[in-house]
Amino acid sequence: MKWKAMGCTLLLVAVAASLTPLMAVPDSQDLAGLGSRHLLQAGNDLDSLRKHARSLLAEGEDLDQMEDEFADEEAEQYADDDQYQAEANASKAGAAAGGAPTVTVPGKKRSNRTKKATEMKKVVEFAPGANVTFGDDIDDEGKCETEIEKYCKDVEEGEGKLSDCISDAITESESDESDEKPEISDDCREEMYQYKISRNQNINKNIPLAKACKLDADKFCNVTWFFGYKAGAVISCLKEFKSQVSKPCKKQLFKIQMDAAVDIRADPLLWESCEEDYKSVCKDVKMGGGRVQGCLRDQRMHLSWSCEEQLFRQELENADDVRLSVRLFSKCMPDKRKFCKDIEPGNSRTKDCLEEHREDLSTECKEEVDGMITRRVRDFRLDTKLRGSCEADIANMCAYFGDMDDIDTFDASVINCLQDYSGEIKNNECKRQVKKYMSLAAQDIRFDVPLAEACFEDRQKYCSMVPPGSARVIRCLTIQREKLSPVCRATMFDEEVRFSENIDFQYPMKEACKSELNKFCKNVPHGNARAIRCLQDNKSAKDFGKSCKEEVEAYEAEISKDWRLNFRLAKMCDKDVHALCPNVCPTDGSGQTDGSVCGGKVLRCLTDKIDDIKSEDCRKEVFYYEKMEVSNYKNDIILAEACRTDVEQLCANTEAGEGRVHKCLRDNRKKLSEQCRKEELLLEEKEASSIELSGGLLRACKAERQLFCHEVAPGSARVFRCLAENMNDPDFSANCVYQIVYKLQRRQSNWKLDPPLRKACRADVEETCSMAASQNTEEGLVYKCLIDHVDTISQGCQKELGRAVHMAFYVWQPEGILTSGCDTDIQKYCLAARPNIAQRPGAVGACLASILEHQDRAAGGRRQLAEEKKEEKKEVKKEEKKEEKKEEKKEEKKEEKKEEKKEEKKEEKKQEKKEEKKEALPLSAAQKGDVKKPAEDDAASSNPFGGSDPKVLLGARLSDRCNKLADIAEPPNIKQAFDASLAYALLKSQLDKVGSATGIPLVNHNRRGATQGISLTGWVAMLGMTAMVVLVIMGAYFSYKRMRGIPDHDYTLVVKSQGK
């Protein structure tokens, strides 16, 4: 009946297997082996196996036939399994020997473990004793039996060793790294969690923990005598003091924290507080893997206070180790190995590493890291590094005196406070941590708590489709600035001011300019906007990237909207703004609270009053802003708004930058709207003050400036005057000459375009020509007014006016604003004699000067006589008091007149000789680059009429208007110095007489005969006469002494003789 017994056995096995979900049977079954092995490893259908067993019982099939069937099927399935073949061979050998065959399931061999009896443990005396089963471990024959045999075969039972092994397998099964994950049944998982829950309620149930922390528990947590004992209280206490406990205790506490981080039920206090919340808001979330805690944090607004408090407590305890953030750790493991493989866990090192690479993380990992940062910025205590390094500064600057570990003292404003006072933080590590959070806030609005809260509704309304990150939401809100609510607009403005200090807070620009920062600004510190300024200075370089340049230009346009957004200018000019522009743009506390920008008003005020600014640093920053204005019209907010339509209509295809749009607008000056024309004229005024602001001139005359004017300091148009004075030099390029000529011609349109004249004539214009100035036209009305009143304006203004008219003739063109009064005369005399004379700058002016001089000589030197008469009258008034006889004076005057006539004739001869030696002023490229140098026409350069035929000009007579202009345009002289006193006038007269008598020029005269100064010969003669007078006086004095016998010494020499 042996075969019947086998049939019954198979049937029973089939029934048992059908009730076992995992199709596993204990290794201790008394089976012959083949049926069981076939069942578990071949995977045959259970129903067919039952039917087959019943047929064996009914029909009495021989056992050998059944064994052969099973053996054949098994051999076919395990043909490649060497272990199976060896076992099969051994089984057959045993059967052949007459014994029962033996078969072992692959990987299912039972480990030889000794069961440990249940015993009472009380390692920590003040905690309740505990019954410890299986030596403080899970049952190896329980619901995890299969998993233990499969994954923990060689692990001994006791002190949680099997539990730790299965925990590692569970963790690995929930990792996303590999497709070959351990298979852990739900029953096994539940058994593991229940074991840990029970273990963590009493420290004495956790033998390794109790042994490692016995002394620390007695030292820090022995308070049950007062407060009584509560489940999990001792373990919770130890976690609070984990920074002070021993290393073995720390290691065991970490395991406890890990268990609680994986399953909320392993933390008795947390589970007790949050069980109802879990059922309410997270009931569909599977236990384990930190999923429940993650769900509860996501639903923080709906949690009970006690649950939120315990959740915060656990998060605080786990903050410094990424392994305790189970969900983050599991989703970021591949990224950790990629970016942070050499980073040791603990002290938030791995979390900080992931933060640094957050833009390169996988999507799942980045979401977890962003969530962690969002929680940190709302409660600084979750960042162990910041709370440790900034504890003193938090107390001192932010008046935070709460418990660092108590949720009741939550304060979301601490990080914002540290950012506000970042410049005052002394601790370098604290300063670094605060800077990190400022950088994060500049990247993502979620990390900027004040801005996120103030703009929540505005973000939903205007930027709901914009994904967070890369400063996209902040930029979207900036574009919608005028539509934002007052609170959002004000908060955003404050953040923009804060972010203007460092390129690390200008995320789009920093990302776009990585290579440029390394190439041009490698050693430039990022703080105080220095790296940003470096990029601004180099943005026109050839190898400067386009994307970086666009970001820099966008930054410049943004800071031009309000002076406070320009960090460097705001820092340097704060006092000057309050002194010079106090009511231009009200700030917080004096009217403005909604964050509206000033629209360039304060910047316009500073540029208009740049000469009144006291701080040199502020003046430099304002000047730099002016360079931004002339380079790109968008940086002048007021001009950009005034010219918006003009740019669209006239310069739509002109690229902004390097002054191109300004040039386009000025080329179409007659088509501009009045408002735009005035703004461009105002900008031209600023450009005229310094060559640094005139981009075209600066680029065209770079070499010439270095060659001729390298020692001339910029400002007050000094460099431009230097270039204009040297423009006829052969080394000047045609392009540079053209730029100078263009500027000189533009100056005629408005007196404000000539900085020296503007400064010298401001008072005269206000007094005499205020109506002309108020019209602010480009028709030279103020110039014409000053010319009409030339006799009444101040000497300084006369001098600058003469220079301005002189330069206008220097670059004469028909119908010039200032020189049109001489067009007829020039056509009649200068161009008739030499048609090409206008092509040479200065030639027309020289021609008019020659005509004027010969005209005056032909009239008998009226100007000289008039000047002499004025001097004579002054002399007469002085001499009347000293002279008694008028007749003697008249005779003296007659003699002087005769001598003056003789001198006049001599002077004319001398002037003619000088004129013959003088070259006419050469012209260089007056008309867009056609350059003709003075050496090209030796004949023209050698005659005194500026290249015109002397015979034609001998009888020329200028019109009254042209005569006046030519007279004003004569180069300024220093005659006023001679009129300072009558004594000097008499000296001059005597020198003239001596010069006439000797033929030696002791006094220099201009073309009109007016005295300009004493010549070198005159000064030598004066010194000689002075020396002669001194010698005569000294000689007379010594002669007198000799005659009177006056001794040379004031003592008497007494000689005593010795008696004999």
mmCIF file of N, CA and C in Angstrom, residues 244-289:
data_model
loop_
_atom_site.group_PDB
_atom_site.id
_atom_site.type_symbol
_atom_site.label_atom_id
_atom_site.label_comp_id
_atom_site.label_asym_id
_atom_site.label_seq_id
_atom_site.Cartn_x
_atom_site.Cartn_y
_atom_site.Cartn_z
ATOM 1 N N GLN A 244 24.718 64.938 22.725
ATOM 2 C CA GLN A 244 25.558 64.844 23.917
ATOM 3 C C GLN A 244 25.797 63.399 24.362
ATOM 4 N N VAL A 245 25.118 62.442 23.762
ATOM 5 C CA VAL A 245 25.241 61.059 24.219
ATOM 6 C C VAL A 245 26.478 60.419 23.602
ATOM 7 N N SER A 246 26.809 59.237 24.064
ATOM 8 C CA SER A 246 27.987 58.518 23.586
ATOM 9 C C SER A 246 27.783 58.039 22.154
ATOM 10 N N LYS A 247 28.882 57.698 21.479
ATOM 11 C CA LYS A 247 28.798 57.254 20.094
ATOM 12 C C LYS A 247 27.987 55.967 19.932
ATOM 13 N N PRO A 248 28.177 54.942 20.800
ATOM 14 C CA PRO A 248 27.332 53.745 20.654
ATOM 15 C C PRO A 248 25.850 54.059 20.809
ATOM 16 N N CYS A 249 25.555 54.957 21.723
ATOM 17 C CA CYS A 249 24.148 55.333 21.916
ATOM 18 C C CYS A 249 23.627 56.071 20.687
ATOM 19 N N LYS A 250 24.455 56.958 20.114
ATOM 20 C CA LYS A 250 24.055 57.684 18.900
ATOM 21 C C LYS A 250 23.725 56.719 17.775
ATOM 22 N N LYS A 251 24.542 55.701 17.643
ATOM 23 C CA LYS A 251 24.334 54.714 16.572
ATOM 24 C C LYS A 251 23.001 54.007 16.724
ATOM 25 N N GLN A 252 22.673 53.617 17.939
ATOM 26 C CA GLN A 252 21.405 52.930 18.168
ATOM 27 C C GLN A 252 20.213 53.886 18.025
ATOM 28 N N LEU A 253 20.419 55.134 18.430
ATOM 29 C CA LEU A 253 19.344 56.122 18.277
ATOM 30 C C LEU A 253 19.044 56.383 16.802
ATOM 31 N N PHE A 254 20.103 56.377 16.005
ATOM 32 C CA PHE A 254 19.883 56.577 14.570
ATOM 33 C C PHE A 254 18.993 55.479 13.999
ATOM 34 N N LYS A 255 19.198 54.229 14.450
ATOM 35 C CA LYS A 255 18.332 53.136 13.989
ATOM 36 C C LYS A 255 16.891 53.387 14.384
ATOM 37 N N ILE A 256 16.696 53.866 15.616
ATOM 38 C CA ILE A 256 15.340 54.174 16.078
ATOM 39 C C ILE A 256 14.731 55.267 15.216
ATOM 40 N N GLN A 257 15.526 56.314 14.940
ATOM 41 C CA GLN A 257 15.030 57.406 14.107
ATOM 42 C C GLN A 257 14.699 56.905 12.700
ATOM 43 N N MET A 258 15.534 55.993 12.219
ATOM 44 C CA MET A 258 15.299 55.454 10.888
ATOM 45 C C MET A 258 13.995 54.672 10.841
ATOM 46 N N ASP A 259 13.755 53.883 11.882
ATOM 47 C CA ASP A 259 12.511 53.107 11.944
ATOM 48 C C ASP A 259 11.300 54.048 11.948
ATOM 49 N N ALA A 260 11.381 55.099 12.763
ATOM 50 C CA ALA A 260 10.256 56.037 12.864
ATOM 51 C C ALA A 260 10.080 56.837 11.593
ATOM 52 N N ALA A 261 11.191 57.119 10.889
ATOM 53 C CA ALA A 261 11.078 57.870 9.641
ATOM 54 C C ALA A 261 10.417 57.038 8.554
ATOM 55 N N VAL A 262 10.647 55.712 8.616
ATOM 56 C CA VAL A 262 10.051 54.833 7.612
ATOM 57 C C VAL A 262 8.565 54.613 7.891
ATOM 58 N N ASP A 263 8.245 54.341 9.126
ATOM 59 C CA ASP A 263 6.851 54.056 9.481
ATOM 60 C C ASP A 263 6.456 54.932 10.662
ATOM 61 N N ILE A 264 5.439 55.711 10.497
ATOM 62 C CA ILE A 264 5.008 56.657 11.528
ATOM 63 C C ILE A 264 4.647 55.938 12.823
ATOM 64 N N ARG A 265 4.217 54.685 12.724
ATOM 65 C CA ARG A 265 3.799 53.944 13.916
ATOM 66 C C ARG A 265 4.979 53.565 14.808
ATOM 67 N N ALA A 266 6.191 53.616 14.260
ATOM 68 C CA ALA A 266 7.373 53.295 15.050
ATOM 69 C C ALA A 266 7.746 54.430 16.002
ATOM 70 N N ASP A 267 7.082 55.559 15.857
ATOM 71 C CA ASP A 267 7.272 56.686 16.782
ATOM 72 C C ASP A 267 5.982 56.803 17.586
ATOM 73 N N PRO A 268 5.933 56.220 18.781
ATOM 74 C CA PRO A 268 4.677 56.162 19.540
ATOM 75 C C PRO A 268 4.040 57.533 19.781
ATOM 76 N N LEU A 269 4.836 58.519 20.136
ATOM 77 C CA LEU A 269 4.283 59.846 20.416
ATOM 78 C C LEU A 269 3.690 60.474 19.153
ATOM 79 N N LEU A 270 4.389 60.333 18.040
ATOM 80 C CA LEU A 270 3.899 60.896 16.778
ATOM 81 C C LEU A 270 2.626 60.189 16.328
ATOM 82 N N TRP A 271 2.623 58.842 16.408
ATOM 83 C CA TRP A 271 1.451 58.086 15.961
ATOM 84 C C TRP A 271 0.239 58.374 16.834
ATOM 85 N N GLU A 272 0.471 58.496 18.120
ATOM 86 C CA GLU A 272 -0.631 58.795 19.032
ATOM 87 C C GLU A 272 -1.274 60.139 18.695
ATOM 88 N N SER A 273 -0.447 61.129 18.319
ATOM 89 C CA SER A 273 -0.962 62.470 18.026
ATOM 90 C C SER A 273 -1.576 62.570 16.639
ATOM 91 N N CYS A 274 -1.114 61.743 15.711
ATOM 92 C CA CYS A 274 -1.515 61.920 14.312
ATOM 93 C C CYS A 274 -2.408 60.805 13.772
ATOM 94 N N GLU A 275 -2.777 59.834 14.597
ATOM 95 C CA GLU A 275 -3.570 58.716 14.084
ATOM 96 C C GLU A 275 -4.889 59.191 13.496
ATOM 97 N N GLU A 276 -5.582 60.066 14.206
ATOM 98 C CA GLU A 276 -6.868 60.559 13.716
ATOM 99 C C GLU A 276 -6.683 61.419 12.468
ATOM 100 N N ASP A 277 -5.612 62.214 12.427
ATOM 101 C CA ASP A 277 -5.350 63.031 11.236
ATOM 102 C C ASP A 277 -5.051 62.142 10.035
ATOM 103 N N TYR A 278 -4.335 61.070 10.291
ATOM 104 C CA TYR A 278 -4.043 60.122 9.209
ATOM 105 C C TYR A 278 -5.337 59.555 8.630
ATOM 106 N N LYS A 279 -6.233 59.151 9.506
ATOM 107 C CA LYS A 279 -7.496 58.593 9.038
ATOM 108 C C LYS A 279 -8.334 59.630 8.298
ATOM 109 N N SER A 280 -8.135 60.886 8.663
ATOM 110 C CA SER A 280 -8.936 61.952 8.075
ATOM 111 C C SER A 280 -8.416 62.406 6.712
ATOM 112 N N VAL A 281 -7.099 62.604 6.584
ATOM 113 C CA VAL A 281 -6.582 63.222 5.351
ATOM 114 C C VAL A 281 -5.659 62.320 4.544
ATOM 115 N N CYS A 282 -5.206 61.200 5.127
ATOM 116 C CA CYS A 282 -4.240 60.356 4.413
ATOM 117 C C CYS A 282 -4.608 58.875 4.507
ATOM 118 N N LYS A 283 -5.876 58.562 4.629
ATOM 119 C CA LYS A 283 -6.271 57.178 4.873
ATOM 120 C C LYS A 283 -5.932 56.239 3.715
ATOM 121 N N ASP A 284 -5.803 56.766 2.514
ATOM 122 C CA ASP A 284 -5.504 55.923 1.350
ATOM 123 C C ASP A 284 -4.007 55.751 1.117
ATOM 124 N N VAL A 285 -3.196 56.345 1.991
ATOM 125 C CA VAL A 285 -1.743 56.266 1.820
ATOM 126 C C VAL A 285 -1.225 55.018 2.526
ATOM 127 N N LYS A 286 -0.419 54.263 1.799
ATOM 128 C CA LYS A 286 0.118 53.027 2.338
ATOM 129 C C LYS A 286 1.171 53.325 3.402
ATOM 130 N N MET A 287 1.136 52.535 4.465
ATOM 131 C CA MET A 287 2.115 52.679 5.531
ATOM 132 C C MET A 287 3.504 52.311 5.025
ATOM 133 N N GLY A 288 4.528 52.933 5.651
ATOM 134 C CA GLY A 288 5.900 52.613 5.308
ATOM 135 C C GLY A 288 6.471 53.572 4.280
ATOM 136 N N GLY A 289 7.785 53.540 4.170
ATOM 137 C CA GLY A 289 8.460 54.361 3.173
ATOM 138 C C GLY A 289 8.363 55.851 3.419
#
